[in-house]
Every structure is written in C-alpha cells, then in structure tokens.
Short mmCIF file of C-alpha atoms and ligand atoms in Angstrom, two decimals:
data_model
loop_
_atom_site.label_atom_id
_atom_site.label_comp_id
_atom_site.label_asym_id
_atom_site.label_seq_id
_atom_site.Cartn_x
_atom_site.Cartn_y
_atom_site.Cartn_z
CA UNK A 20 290.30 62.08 125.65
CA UNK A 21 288.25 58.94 127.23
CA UNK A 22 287.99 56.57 129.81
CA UNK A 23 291.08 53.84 130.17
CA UNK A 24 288.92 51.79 132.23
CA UNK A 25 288.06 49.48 128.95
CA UNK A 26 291.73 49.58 127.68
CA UNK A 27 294.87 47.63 128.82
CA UNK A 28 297.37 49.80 130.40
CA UNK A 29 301.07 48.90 128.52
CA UNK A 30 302.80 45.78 130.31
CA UNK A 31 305.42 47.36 131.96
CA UNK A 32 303.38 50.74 133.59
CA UNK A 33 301.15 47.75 134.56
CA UNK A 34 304.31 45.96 136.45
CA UNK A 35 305.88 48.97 137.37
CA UNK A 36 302.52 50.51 139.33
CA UNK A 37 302.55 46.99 140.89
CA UNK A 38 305.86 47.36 142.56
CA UNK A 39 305.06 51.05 143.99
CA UNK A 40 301.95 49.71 145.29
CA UNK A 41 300.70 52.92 146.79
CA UNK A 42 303.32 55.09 146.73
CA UNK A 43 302.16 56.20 143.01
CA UNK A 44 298.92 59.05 142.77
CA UNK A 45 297.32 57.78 139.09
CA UNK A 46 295.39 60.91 136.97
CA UNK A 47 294.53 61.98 133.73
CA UNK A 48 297.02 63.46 131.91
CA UNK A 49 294.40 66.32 130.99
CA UNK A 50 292.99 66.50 134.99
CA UNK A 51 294.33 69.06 137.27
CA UNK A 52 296.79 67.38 138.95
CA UNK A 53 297.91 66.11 135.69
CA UNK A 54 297.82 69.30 134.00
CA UNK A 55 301.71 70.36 135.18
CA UNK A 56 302.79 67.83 133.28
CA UNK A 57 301.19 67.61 130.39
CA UNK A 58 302.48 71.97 129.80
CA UNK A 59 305.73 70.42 130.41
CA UNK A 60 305.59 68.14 127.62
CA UNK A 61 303.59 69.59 125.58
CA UNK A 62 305.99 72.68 125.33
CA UNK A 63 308.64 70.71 123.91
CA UNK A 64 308.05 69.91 120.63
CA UNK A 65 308.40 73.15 118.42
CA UNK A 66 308.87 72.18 114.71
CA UNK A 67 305.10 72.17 114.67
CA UNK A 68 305.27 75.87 115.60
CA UNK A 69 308.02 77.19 113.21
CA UNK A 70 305.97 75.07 110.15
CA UNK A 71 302.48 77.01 110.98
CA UNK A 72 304.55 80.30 111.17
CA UNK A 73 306.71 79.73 107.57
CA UNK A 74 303.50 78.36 106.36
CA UNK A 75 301.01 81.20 107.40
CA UNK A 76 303.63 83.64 106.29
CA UNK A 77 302.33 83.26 102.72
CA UNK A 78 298.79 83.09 103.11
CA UNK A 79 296.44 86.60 103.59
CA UNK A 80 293.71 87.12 105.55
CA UNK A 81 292.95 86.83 109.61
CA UNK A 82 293.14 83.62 111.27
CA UNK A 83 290.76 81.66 113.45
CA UNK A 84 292.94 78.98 116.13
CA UNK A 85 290.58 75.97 116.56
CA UNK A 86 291.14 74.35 120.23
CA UNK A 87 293.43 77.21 121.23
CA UNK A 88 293.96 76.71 124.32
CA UNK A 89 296.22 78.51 126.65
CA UNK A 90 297.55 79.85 122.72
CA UNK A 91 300.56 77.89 122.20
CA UNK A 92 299.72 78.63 118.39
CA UNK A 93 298.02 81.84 119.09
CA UNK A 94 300.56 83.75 120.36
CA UNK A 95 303.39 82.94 117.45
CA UNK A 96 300.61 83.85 114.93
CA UNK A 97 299.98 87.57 116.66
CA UNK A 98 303.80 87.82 116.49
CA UNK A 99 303.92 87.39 112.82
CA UNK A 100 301.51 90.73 112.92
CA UNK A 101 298.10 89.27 111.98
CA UNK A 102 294.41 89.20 113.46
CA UNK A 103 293.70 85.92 115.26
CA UNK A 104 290.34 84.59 116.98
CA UNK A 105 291.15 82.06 119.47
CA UNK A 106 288.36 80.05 119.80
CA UNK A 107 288.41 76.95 123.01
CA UNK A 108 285.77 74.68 125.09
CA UNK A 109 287.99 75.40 128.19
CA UNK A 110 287.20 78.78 130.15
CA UNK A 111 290.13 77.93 132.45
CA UNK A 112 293.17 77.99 129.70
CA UNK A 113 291.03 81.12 127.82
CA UNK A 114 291.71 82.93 131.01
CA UNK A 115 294.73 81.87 130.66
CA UNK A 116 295.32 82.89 127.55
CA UNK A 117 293.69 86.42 128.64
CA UNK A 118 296.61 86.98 130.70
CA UNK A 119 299.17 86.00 128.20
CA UNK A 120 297.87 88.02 125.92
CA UNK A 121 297.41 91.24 128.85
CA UNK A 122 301.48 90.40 129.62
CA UNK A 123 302.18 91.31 126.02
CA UNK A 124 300.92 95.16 126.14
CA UNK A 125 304.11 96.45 124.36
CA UNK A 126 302.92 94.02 121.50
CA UNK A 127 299.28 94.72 121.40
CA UNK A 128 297.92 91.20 121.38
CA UNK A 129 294.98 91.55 122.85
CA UNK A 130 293.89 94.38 120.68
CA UNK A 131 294.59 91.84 117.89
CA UNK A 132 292.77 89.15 119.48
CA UNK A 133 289.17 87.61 119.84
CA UNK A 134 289.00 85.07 122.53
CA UNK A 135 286.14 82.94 122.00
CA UNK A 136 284.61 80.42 124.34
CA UNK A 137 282.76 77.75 121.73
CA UNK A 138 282.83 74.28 120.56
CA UNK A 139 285.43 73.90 117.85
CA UNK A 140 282.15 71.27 116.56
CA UNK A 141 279.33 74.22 116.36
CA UNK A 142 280.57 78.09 116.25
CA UNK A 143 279.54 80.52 114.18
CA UNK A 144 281.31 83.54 114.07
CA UNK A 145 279.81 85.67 111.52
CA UNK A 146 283.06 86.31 109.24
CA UNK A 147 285.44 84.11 107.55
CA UNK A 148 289.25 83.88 107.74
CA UNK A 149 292.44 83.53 105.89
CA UNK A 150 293.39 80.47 107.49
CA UNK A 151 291.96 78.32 109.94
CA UNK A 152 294.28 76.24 112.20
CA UNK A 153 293.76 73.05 114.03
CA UNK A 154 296.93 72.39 115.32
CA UNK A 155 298.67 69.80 118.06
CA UNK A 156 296.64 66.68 116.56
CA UNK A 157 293.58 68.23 118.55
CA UNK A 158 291.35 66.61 115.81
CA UNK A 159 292.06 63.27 117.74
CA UNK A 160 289.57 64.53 120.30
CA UNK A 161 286.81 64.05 117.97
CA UNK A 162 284.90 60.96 117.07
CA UNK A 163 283.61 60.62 113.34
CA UNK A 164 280.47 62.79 113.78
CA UNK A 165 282.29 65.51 115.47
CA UNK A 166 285.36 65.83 112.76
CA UNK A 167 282.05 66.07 109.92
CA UNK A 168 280.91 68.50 112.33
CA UNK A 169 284.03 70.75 112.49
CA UNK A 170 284.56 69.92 108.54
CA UNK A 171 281.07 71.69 107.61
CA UNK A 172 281.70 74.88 110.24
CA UNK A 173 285.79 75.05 109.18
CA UNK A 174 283.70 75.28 105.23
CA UNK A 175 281.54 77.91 106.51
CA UNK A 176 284.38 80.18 108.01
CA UNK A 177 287.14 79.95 105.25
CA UNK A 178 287.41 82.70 102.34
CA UNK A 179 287.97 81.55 98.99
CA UNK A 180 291.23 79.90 98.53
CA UNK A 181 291.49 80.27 102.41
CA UNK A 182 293.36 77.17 104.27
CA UNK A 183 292.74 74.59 106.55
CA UNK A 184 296.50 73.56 108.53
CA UNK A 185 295.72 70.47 110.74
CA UNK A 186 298.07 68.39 112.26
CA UNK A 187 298.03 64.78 113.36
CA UNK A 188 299.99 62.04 114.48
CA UNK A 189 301.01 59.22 112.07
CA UNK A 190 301.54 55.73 113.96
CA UNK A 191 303.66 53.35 112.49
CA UNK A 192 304.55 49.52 114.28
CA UNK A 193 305.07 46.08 112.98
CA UNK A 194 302.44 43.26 114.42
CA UNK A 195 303.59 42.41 117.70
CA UNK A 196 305.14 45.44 118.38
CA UNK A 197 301.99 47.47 119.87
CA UNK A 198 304.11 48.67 122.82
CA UNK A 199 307.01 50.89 123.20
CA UNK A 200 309.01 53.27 125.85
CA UNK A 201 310.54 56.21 125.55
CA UNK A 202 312.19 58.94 127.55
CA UNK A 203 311.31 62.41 126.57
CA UNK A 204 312.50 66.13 128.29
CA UNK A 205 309.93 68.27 129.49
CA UNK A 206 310.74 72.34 128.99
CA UNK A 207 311.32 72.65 132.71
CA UNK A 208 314.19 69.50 132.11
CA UNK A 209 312.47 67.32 134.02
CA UNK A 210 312.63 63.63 132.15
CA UNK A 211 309.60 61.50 132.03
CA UNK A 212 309.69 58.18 130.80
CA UNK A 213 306.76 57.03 128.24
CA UNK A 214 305.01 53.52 127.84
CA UNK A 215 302.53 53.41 125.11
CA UNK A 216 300.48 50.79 124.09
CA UNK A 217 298.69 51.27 120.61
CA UNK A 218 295.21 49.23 120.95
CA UNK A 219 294.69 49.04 117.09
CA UNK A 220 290.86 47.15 117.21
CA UNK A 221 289.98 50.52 119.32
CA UNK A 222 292.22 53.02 117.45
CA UNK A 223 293.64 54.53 119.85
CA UNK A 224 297.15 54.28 122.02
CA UNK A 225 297.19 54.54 125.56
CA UNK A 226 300.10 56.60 127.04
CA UNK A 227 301.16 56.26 131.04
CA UNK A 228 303.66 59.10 131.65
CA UNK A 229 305.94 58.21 134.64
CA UNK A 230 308.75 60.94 136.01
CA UNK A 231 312.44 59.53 135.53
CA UNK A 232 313.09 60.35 139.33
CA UNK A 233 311.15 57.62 141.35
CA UNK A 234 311.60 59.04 144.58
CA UNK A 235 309.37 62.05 144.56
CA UNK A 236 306.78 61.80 146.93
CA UNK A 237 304.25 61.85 146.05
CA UNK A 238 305.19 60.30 142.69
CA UNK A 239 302.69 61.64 140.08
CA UNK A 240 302.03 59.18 137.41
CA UNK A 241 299.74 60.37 134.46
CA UNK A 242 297.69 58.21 131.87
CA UNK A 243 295.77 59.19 128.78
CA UNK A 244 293.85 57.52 125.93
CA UNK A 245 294.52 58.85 122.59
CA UNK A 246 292.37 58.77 119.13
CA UNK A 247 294.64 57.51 116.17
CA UNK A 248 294.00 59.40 113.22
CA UNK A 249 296.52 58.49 110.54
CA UNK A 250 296.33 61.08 107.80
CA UNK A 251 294.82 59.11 105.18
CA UNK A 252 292.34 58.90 106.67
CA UNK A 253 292.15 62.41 107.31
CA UNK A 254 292.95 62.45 103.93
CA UNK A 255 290.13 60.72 102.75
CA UNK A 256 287.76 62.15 105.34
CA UNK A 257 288.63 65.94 104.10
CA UNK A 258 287.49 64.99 100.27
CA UNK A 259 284.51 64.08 100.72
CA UNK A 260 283.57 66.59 103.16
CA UNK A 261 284.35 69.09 100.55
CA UNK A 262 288.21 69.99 100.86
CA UNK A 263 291.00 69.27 98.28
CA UNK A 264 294.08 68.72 100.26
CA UNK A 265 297.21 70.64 99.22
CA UNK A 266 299.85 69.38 100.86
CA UNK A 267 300.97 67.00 103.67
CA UNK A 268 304.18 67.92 105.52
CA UNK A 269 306.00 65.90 107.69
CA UNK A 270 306.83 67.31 111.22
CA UNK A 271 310.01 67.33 113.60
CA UNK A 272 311.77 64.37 114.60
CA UNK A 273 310.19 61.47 112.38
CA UNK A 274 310.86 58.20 114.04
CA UNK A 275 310.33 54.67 112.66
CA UNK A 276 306.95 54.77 115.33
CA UNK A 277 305.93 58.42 115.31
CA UNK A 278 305.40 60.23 112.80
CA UNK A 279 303.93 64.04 113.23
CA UNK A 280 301.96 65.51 109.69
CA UNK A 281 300.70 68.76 108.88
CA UNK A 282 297.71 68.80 106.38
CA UNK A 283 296.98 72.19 104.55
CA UNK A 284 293.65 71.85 102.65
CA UNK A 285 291.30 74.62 100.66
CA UNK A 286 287.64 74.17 100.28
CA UNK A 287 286.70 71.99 96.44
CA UNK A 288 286.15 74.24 93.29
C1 SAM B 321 295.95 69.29 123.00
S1 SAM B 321 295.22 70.81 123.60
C2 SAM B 321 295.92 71.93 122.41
C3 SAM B 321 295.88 73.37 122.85
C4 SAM B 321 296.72 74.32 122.00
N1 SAM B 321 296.32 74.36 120.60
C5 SAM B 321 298.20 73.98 122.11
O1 SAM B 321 298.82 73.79 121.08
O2 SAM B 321 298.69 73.93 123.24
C6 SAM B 321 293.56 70.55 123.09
C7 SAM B 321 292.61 71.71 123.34
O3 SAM B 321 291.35 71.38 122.76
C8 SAM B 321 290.33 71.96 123.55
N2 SAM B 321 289.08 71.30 123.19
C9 SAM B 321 288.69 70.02 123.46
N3 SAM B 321 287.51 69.77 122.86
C10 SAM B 321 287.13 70.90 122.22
C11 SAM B 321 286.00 71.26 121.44
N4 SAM B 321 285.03 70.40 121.17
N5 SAM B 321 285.95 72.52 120.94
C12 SAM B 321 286.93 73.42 121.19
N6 SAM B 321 288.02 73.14 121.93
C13 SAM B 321 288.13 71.89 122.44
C14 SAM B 321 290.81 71.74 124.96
O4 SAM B 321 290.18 72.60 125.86
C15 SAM B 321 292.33 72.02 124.79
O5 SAM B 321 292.60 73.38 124.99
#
C-alpha cells in the first residue's frame, strides 16, 4: 500500500483525530500494530471464498495462490482435495501459514502444499497449473509495470485452457460524493467504524479505520491507501497482455459504492 503523507485524510477522521488529540496511536493498517485489525476485518467477508471454491470445483489441474498470505484462500482450496502452491513476499504470514497448515495433520495439507517465498511480479516455478488465483483485490498492490509483470509470469505458469480468478474492487460515487462512513463487524464482533475518502486524480481511496468503542486506551486508529482498479480496466489491461476474459462475477453484498468482482480469464488462442 503507500504513503498517506501526500493524500488528504477523509474530513471527519481528520476532525475526529483532532478532538482525541493524543489519546489516539495512528498506524498502517498493514504495520504490526495494525495488523490485529486488519485479520479482523479482513475475515469477514466470505462470498469471495465460497465463489473461488464453486468456481475451482469445475476446473482440473493444481493451483498456484498468488499473494497467499497467511492462506485465507489456500486453505479452502486444500479442502476441496487439490494440490496448491502458495506463493507470498511476506516470510512472517508464510510461517504463518506453515502452522496452519501443520494444525491440519488429520487433513494432510501440508503434504499437499508448496509454500513459496517469491514476488507474485517475478517467480518461476518450473510447472504450470490448473488455475492460478489472485484473490482479495491484491492486484491493487501493483502499479502498471508490476500488474504487466505478473500478467507475463501468470502466462508462463497456466496450462492450456487453465484460469486466471482475480478479484477487485469496483468503486462507484457521484461527483461530490468522494467520502463516505460506514460501520462494519470484525470476526471477533468488534465494530469499527470506516471513513473513506476516494482521491480520484490519484486513483486511489484512503481508508482510516476507527474502533466503535472510543474509550479503549490506548485507542488504535488504523489508516491505509488503496489502488483503485475498476475492472475495466482490468478488463482492458488483461487483453492486451494476452488473456481473453471469461467471465466477470459480481461478489457479496453489492452496494450503490462498493462493488466486489471476480474476473476469470484463460490465456488468447
Ligand atoms: C490483502 S493480503 C491478501 C492475503 C490473502 N490472499 C488473503 O486473502 O488473506 C495481500 C498479500 O499480498 C502479499 N504481497 C504484497 N506484495 C506482494 C508481491 N509483490 N508478491 C507476492 N505477494 C505480495 C502480502 O504479503 C499479503 O500477504
């Protein structure tokens, strides 16, 4: 993700970090200390999940999880019985993944899984696979040169009529309406209200995650800057790197603003 400092936090984080002066500890969303909450919300949305598993169901062949992470898509793929490299910049959430993957003995994950420590922009692997996934709009933490990048070594690792899922995030407001709040449920049920303001001359939204409860000490407040990557674009960006795109299937709860899409493209006859 990158650096707020050049972007304008939304209006009301900005007033509300004014009136806890210092009682409020600012991080990234994707630090450390930010890190708790970000699995909290992260874990919430599952449609994603249940469309990679009905779609994978009917495609052969191993599959290779691009910017696995701790495996939130790895694991439901071993479940549905198949091979799966997991393949992820971060050594910390691979070894995280290790021991999910040791927990599940009775299972035999592991033994069905390749953990790979690489750059989702430059791997080579040596084999190709059924279907390669890219899944919780990951593909926004790439600038232009990096997504041509991945395009060309996603090419090089599909077999024929293998798939490309990717999923991305669809953002959808009126002139003038650039900001917005929301209150979302983490798994643990902790609530954390939302402001987002979506800086369209940069392309990207900024996101300042504040808990519901205001009293916590210390109060934890987390802010990220987000790529947009509306899928036509993607769209576009896929054909002429060489894919034909097959489908495009919304995700979960559409609202008016945000609107989650999985792409599943196969590499141009
Ligand atoms: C939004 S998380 C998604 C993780 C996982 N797929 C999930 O659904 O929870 C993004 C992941 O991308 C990884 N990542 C960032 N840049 C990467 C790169 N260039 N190559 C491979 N992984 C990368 C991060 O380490 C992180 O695990």
């Amino acid at each position: 993700m990158t650096s707020l400092s050049a972007l304008q936090l939304p209006r009301r984080a900005r007033a509300l970090l004014a009136e806890l002066e210092n009682r409020a500890v600012v991080c990234d969303l994707y630090s450390q200390s930010g890190a708790a909450v970000y699995h909290d919300l992260a874990g919430v949305g599952t449609e994603e999940i249940r469309e990679l598993v009905r779609t994978v169901r009917g495609l052969p062949g191993p599959v290779l999880d691009l910017a696995a992470g701790s495996g939130r898509l790895t694991l439901p793929m071993l479940a549905l019985g198949r091979d799966v490299t997991a393949l992820d910049l971060s050594e910390n959430l691979l070894l995280l993944l290790k021991e999910r993957l040791d927990q599940e003995r009775g299972r035999r994950f592991a033994e069905r899984c390749s953990v790979v420590h690489a750059d989702m922009r430059d791997f080579s692997l040596g084999r190709r696979f059924g279907v390669v996934l890219l899944g919780t709009s990951s593909i926004s933490l790439l600038d232009e040169r990096g997504r041509e990048a991945l395009y060309r070594a996603v090419r090089s690792h599909l077999l024929p009529k293998g798939r490309f899922l990717l999923s991305t995030l669809d953002l959808h407001a009126a002139a003038g309406q650039e900001e917005a709040e929301l209150v979302v449920t983490g798994l643990s049920g902790r609530a954390y209200r939302l402001y987002e303001r979506w800086e369209r001359a940069d392309g990207r939204r900024v996101v300042v995650v504040f808990p519901v409860q205001m009293e916590e000490e210390p109060l934890t407040v987390c802010t990220t800057a987000i790529r947009v990557l509306p899928a036509d674009l993607l769209v576009s960006e896929l054909t002429e790197n060489g894919f034909a795109v097959r489908s495009r299937t919304p995700l979960g709860n559409q609202t008016a603003r945000h609107r989650d899409v999985l792409l599943e493209a196969e590499v141009a006859a």
